Structures are given as structure tokens and as C-alpha cells.
XYZ file of C-alpha atoms in Angstrom:
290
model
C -45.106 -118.093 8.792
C -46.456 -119.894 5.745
C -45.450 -121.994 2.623
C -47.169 -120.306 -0.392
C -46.221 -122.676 -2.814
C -42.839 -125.686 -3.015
C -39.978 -124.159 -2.791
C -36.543 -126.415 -3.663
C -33.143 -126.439 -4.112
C -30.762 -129.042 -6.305
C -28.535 -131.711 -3.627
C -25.700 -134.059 -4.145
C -26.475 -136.813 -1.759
C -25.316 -140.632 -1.954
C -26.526 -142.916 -4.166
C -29.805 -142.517 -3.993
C -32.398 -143.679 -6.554
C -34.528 -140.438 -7.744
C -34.835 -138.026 -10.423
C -31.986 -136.941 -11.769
C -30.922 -133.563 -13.188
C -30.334 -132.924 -16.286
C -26.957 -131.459 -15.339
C -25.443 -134.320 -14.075
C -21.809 -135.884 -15.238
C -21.300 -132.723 -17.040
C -20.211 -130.339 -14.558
C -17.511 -128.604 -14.645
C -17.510 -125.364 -13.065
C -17.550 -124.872 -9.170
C -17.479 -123.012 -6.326
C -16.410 -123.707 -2.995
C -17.265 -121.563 -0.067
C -15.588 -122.661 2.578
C -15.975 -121.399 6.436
C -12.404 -121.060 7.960
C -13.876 -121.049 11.596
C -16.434 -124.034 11.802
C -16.292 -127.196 14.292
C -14.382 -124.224 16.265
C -11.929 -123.630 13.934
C -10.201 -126.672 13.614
C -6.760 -126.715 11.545
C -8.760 -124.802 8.774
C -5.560 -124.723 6.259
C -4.835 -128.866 5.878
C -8.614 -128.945 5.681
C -9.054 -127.193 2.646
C -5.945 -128.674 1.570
C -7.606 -131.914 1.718
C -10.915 -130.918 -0.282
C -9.018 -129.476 -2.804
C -6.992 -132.841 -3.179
C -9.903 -134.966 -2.768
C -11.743 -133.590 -5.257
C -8.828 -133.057 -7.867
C -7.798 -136.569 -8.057
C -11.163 -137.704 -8.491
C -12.661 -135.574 -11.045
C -9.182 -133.520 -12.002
C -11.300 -132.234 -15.090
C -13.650 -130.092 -12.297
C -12.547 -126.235 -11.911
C -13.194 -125.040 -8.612
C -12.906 -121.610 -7.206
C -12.460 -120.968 -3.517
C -14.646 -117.938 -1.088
C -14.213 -117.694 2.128
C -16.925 -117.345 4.565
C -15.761 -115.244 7.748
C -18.590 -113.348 9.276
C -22.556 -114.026 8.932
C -23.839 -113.468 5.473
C -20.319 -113.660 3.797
C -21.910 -117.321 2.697
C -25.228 -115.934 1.148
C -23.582 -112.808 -0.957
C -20.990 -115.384 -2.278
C -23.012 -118.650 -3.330
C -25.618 -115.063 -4.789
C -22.622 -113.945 -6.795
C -21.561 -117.980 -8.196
C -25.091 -118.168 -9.101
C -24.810 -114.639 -11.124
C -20.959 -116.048 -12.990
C -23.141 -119.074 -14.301
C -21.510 -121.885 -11.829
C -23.429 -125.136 -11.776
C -21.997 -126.661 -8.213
C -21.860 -124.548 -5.291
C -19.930 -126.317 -2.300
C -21.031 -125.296 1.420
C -18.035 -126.517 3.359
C -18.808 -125.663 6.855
C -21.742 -126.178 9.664
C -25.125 -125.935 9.367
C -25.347 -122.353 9.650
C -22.793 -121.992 6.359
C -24.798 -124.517 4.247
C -28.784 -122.468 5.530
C -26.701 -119.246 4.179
C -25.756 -120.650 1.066
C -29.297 -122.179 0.601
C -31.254 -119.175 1.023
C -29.037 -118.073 -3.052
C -29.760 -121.301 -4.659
C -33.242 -122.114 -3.759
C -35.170 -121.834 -6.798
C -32.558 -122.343 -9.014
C -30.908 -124.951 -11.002
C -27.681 -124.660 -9.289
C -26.716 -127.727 -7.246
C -25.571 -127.463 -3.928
C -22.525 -129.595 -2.500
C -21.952 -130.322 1.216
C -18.734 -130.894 3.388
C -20.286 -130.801 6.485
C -17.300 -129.362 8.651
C -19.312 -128.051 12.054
C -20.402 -129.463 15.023
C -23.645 -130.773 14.887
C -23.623 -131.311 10.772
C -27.721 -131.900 11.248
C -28.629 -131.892 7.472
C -25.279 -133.649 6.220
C -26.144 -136.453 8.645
C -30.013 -136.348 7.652
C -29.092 -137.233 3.842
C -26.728 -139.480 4.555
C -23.316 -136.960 3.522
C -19.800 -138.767 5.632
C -18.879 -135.788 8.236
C -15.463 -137.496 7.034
C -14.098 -134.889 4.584
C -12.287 -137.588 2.145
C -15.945 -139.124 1.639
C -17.965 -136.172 1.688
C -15.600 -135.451 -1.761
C -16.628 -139.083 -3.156
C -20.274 -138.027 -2.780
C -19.277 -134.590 -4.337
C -17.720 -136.599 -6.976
C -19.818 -139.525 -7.868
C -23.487 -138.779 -5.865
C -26.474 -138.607 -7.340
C -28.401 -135.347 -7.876
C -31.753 -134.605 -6.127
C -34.325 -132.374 -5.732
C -35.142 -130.904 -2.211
C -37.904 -129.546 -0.618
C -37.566 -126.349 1.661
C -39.667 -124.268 3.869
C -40.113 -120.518 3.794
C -40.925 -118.731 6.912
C -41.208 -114.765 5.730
C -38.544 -114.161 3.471
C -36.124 -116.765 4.565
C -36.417 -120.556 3.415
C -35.580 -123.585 6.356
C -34.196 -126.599 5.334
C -35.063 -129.044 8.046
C -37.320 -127.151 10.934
C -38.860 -123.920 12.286
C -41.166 -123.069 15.092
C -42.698 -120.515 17.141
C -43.236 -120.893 21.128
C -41.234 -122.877 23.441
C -38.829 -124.441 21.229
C -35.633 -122.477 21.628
C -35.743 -123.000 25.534
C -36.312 -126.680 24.744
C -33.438 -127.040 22.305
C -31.387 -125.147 24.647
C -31.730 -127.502 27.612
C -31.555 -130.600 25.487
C -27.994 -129.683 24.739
C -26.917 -129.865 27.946
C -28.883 -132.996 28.634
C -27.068 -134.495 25.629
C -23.840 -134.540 26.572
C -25.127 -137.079 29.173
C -26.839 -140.394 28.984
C -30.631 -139.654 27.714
C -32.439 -141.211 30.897
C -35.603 -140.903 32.655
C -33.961 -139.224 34.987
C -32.557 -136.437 31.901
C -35.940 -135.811 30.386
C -37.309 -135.302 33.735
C -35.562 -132.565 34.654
C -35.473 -131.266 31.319
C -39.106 -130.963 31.560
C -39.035 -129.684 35.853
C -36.158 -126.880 34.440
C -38.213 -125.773 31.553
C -42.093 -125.336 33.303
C -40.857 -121.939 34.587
C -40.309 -120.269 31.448
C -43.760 -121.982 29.726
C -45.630 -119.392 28.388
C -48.926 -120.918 26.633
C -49.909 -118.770 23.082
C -52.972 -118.751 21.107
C -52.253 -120.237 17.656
C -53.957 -120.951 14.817
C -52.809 -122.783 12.198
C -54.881 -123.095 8.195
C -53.617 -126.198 6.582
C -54.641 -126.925 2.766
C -57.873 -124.615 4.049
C -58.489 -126.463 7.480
C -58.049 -124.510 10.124
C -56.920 -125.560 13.332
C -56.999 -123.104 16.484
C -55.982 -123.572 19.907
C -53.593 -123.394 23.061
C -50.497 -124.792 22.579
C -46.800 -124.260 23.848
C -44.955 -124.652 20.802
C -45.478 -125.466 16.846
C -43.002 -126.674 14.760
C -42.837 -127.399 10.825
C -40.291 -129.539 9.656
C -39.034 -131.070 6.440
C -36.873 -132.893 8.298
C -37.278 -136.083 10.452
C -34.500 -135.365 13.100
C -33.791 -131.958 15.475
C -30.695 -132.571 16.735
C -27.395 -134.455 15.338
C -29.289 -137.080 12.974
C -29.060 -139.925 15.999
C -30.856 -138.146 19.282
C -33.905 -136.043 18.671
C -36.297 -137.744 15.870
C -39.592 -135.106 15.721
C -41.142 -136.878 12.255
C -42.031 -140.554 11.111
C -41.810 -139.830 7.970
C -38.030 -139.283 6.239
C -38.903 -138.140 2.627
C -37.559 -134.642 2.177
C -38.736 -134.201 -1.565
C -42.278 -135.443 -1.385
C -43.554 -131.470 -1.964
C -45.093 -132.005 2.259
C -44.240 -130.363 5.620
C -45.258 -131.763 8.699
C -46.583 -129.844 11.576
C -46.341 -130.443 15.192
C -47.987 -128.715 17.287
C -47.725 -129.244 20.978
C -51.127 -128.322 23.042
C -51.693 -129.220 26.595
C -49.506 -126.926 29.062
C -49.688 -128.885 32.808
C -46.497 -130.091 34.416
C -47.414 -133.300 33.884
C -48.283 -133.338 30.062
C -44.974 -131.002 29.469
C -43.136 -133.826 31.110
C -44.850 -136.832 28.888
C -45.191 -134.420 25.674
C -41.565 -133.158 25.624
C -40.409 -136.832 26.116
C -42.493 -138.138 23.517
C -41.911 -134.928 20.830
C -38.063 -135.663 21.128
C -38.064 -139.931 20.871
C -40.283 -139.690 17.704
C -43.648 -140.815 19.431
C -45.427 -137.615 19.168
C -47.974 -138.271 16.773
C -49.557 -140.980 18.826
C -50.064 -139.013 22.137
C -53.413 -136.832 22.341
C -51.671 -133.560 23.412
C -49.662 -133.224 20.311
C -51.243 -132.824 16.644
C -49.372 -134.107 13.675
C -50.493 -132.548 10.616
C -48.878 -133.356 7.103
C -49.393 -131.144 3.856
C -48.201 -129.363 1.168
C -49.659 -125.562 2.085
C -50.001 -123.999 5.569
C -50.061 -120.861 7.203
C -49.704 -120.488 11.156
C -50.239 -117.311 13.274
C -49.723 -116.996 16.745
């Protein structure tokens, strides 16, 4: 995987203090995709019923079209087409996966994406700061500020918060489970017992701005993003900037029961990049292998 050179996409977020587009107050065009069957389907009808009425009586002069997003790439080939009809505000209402879909048609563009996080982890609503409470989510839609956003690009599909090669999936897997519970010792360290059996150490190496870094490690991960989980739980960066044109890499080295114990722990409560089995790199172009 490898970022070539800054890729972006245009955000309403809450009153933030950055750039601002050029676009902003003056549109009047959108189009809302909205996922019928995320957070599990929940009363899908009086939801969009109460977007559409959120956002009317706040900026009644807006015209808003409505696609619906049932199956996996209904998202992408709709926000693809908005972008083609000249929209200027594309609305993901939906999870996570709804809003990555829609992303992958506006980045690079000057379109301006819009978020009603509607799913059940709502990572990147909750990492800028976008209400999972629909009526609010429309007074950021309505009155936010516009910003540009950094993104990743792994092959030919751009990441908005984190991606990774190795052990991470397993990891992510059995943190789930261990959330629902009360994040103890006791949690991590079977977390870390359950997951040495499926370990399976990789050669990596990993060129950043023309360093190169090579060695044994169980996972890497590059993130633009500061948390992995639900914004609250699973903090795998310092720093919280997700415009600053840099991606951070993690790469986790050491592979012994005990440094998967310590190194999982500390990769998932944000102390990573002071513990000697895990390398925190930060910069603008990278390319990793395994």
C-alpha cells in the first residue's frame, strides 16, 4: 500500500476554525444518500422523515434529492452520479461503511460531503465531532463549517481513518467482544492469551519520505485517524489533526507472548509510541510491503 501524493475530500464538521471553502453559505443543491438498513435497520421511514424536516426548516431554501443505498456499492455509483449532475453537498446518512462508499466518489473533488452518522459504531462522525443525534447532525449540516480532509489510499481505494496489514483484523475482532465488557486487566489479558495462536510474524518493510525501515513485525497500521474503535475506547495516535497533509504509521515488532500482551495493551490505550516494540512513524509519503 502507499500514499503517492495528498489525497482529500471537502467535510462539514462543527464549528471549527480552518480554511474555508469557497462554496460555503451558497449551497443549494443536495443529495442525500441515505442507507435504509444501518444501526440494524432501525425505524428507517420516521428517520428520514426527520432529516428531511430538520434540514427544511433550517435552511428551507436547500433542494435535496433522496438515493437509497441497499446493497454494497449502491452508495459509491450514487454520490459518482451527484458528482456528474453538478451537486455541491452530498449527504452520507448511514454507518461507516455508507459514508467510506460515498468517499471513495468525492475524494478529489470539490464536492462537500455531509454526515448523519446513523450506524453502530459511527467511528468518523464521532472522530470530528458530528452528534450521532440526527436533529444535530442537521444543525451541523446546516450551519458547520467547511473543511478540508486528508485521506489515505491503499491501491485503488482511499481510507479515511485507518488501514493495516498483519494481525489487525483478529485484534479488532476480539476487542469487540472484550468491549461490551469493562476494559480490565483482566480483558486485555485474555485478549492477548486468545489471540497468540493465530500470530503469524511477516517480513515488512516500510520506505517513509525515502527512509526505509525493514523488519519483523505482527501488524502495521497507517492511520489518519487518532481513534480505532467508537471515538471513546481504542485511541492508536497522539496526534488528532486529520488535515495536516501526514499519516502516521504504527508498526508493531516484537512477537513473544509477553510483548503481544504489553504491546496490544499499550497500541489500544494510546501509549504505543513510547514502548520500544512499537515504531511510530509520522509523514506525508510512504510505501509499505509485506
Amino acid at each position: 500500500m502507499g500514499l503517492r501524493q495528498r489525497f482529500f475530500f471537502y467535510l462539514l464538521s462543527p464549528y471549527r476554525k480552518v480554511r474555508r471553502s469557497a462554496k460555503e453559505g451558497r449551497i443549494k443543491k443536495a443529495k442525500l444518500i441515505f442507507n435504509p438498513l444501518a444501526g440494524k435497520g432501525r425505524e428507517a421511514k420516521p428517520t428520514l422523515r426527520k432529516i428531511k424536516v430538520g434540514l427544511k426548516k433550517r435552511k428551507p431554501e436547500l433542494k435535496m434529492d433522496v438515493s437509497f443505498s441497499r446493497e454494497q456499492g449502491d452508495a459509491t455509483a450514487c454520490a459518482r452520479e451527484a458528482v456528474r449532475q453538478g451537486y455541491e453537498l452530498v449527504i452520507a446518512a448511514g454507518g461507516d461503511g455508507t459514508i467510506n462508499e460515498v468517499v471513495q466518489a468525492l475524494a478529489r473533488t470539490k464536492v462537500i460531503l455531509g454526515i448523519i452518522p446513523l450506524g453502530v459504531g459511527n467511528i468518523f462522525a464521532q472522530e470530528v465531532g458530528i452528534p450521532v443525534d440526527v436533529d444535530l447532525a442537521c444543525e451541523v449540516l446546516s450551519f458547520g463549517e467547511v473543511e478540508r480532509v486528508d485521506l489515505g489510499k491503499m491501491g485503488e481505494h482511499h481510507f479515511l481513518w485507518i488501514a493495516g496489514v498483519g494481525q489487525d483484523a483478529q485484534v479488532v475482532q476480539a476487542l469487540d467482544e472484550v468491549s461490551k465488557e469493562a476494559m480490565t486487566t483482566y480483558s486485555y489479558l485474555r485478549l492477548a492469551l486468545n489471540q497468540l495462536r493465530k500470530i503469524h510474524p511477516m517480513q515488512v518493510k516500510v520506505q517513509v519520505d525515502g527512509e526505509v525501515v525493514e523488519q519483523r513485525a505482527i501488524m502495521v497500521e497507517v492511520g489518519n485517524a487518532a481513534t480505532f474503535d467508537d471515538g471513546k475506547r481504542v485511541r492508536v495516535r497522539p496526534r488528532e489533526s486529520i488535515n495536516d497533509g501526514y499519516l502516521d504509521v504504527c508498526i508493531i515488532g516484537r512477537f513473544n507472548a509477553i510483548s503481544v500482551f504489553r504491546g496490544v495493551y499499550r497500541f489500544f490505550s494510546g501509549h504505543h509510541n513510547c514502548y520500544y516494540d512499537i515504531k511510530y512513524l509520522s509523514h506525508k509519503y510512504y510505501k509499505a510491503k509485506e
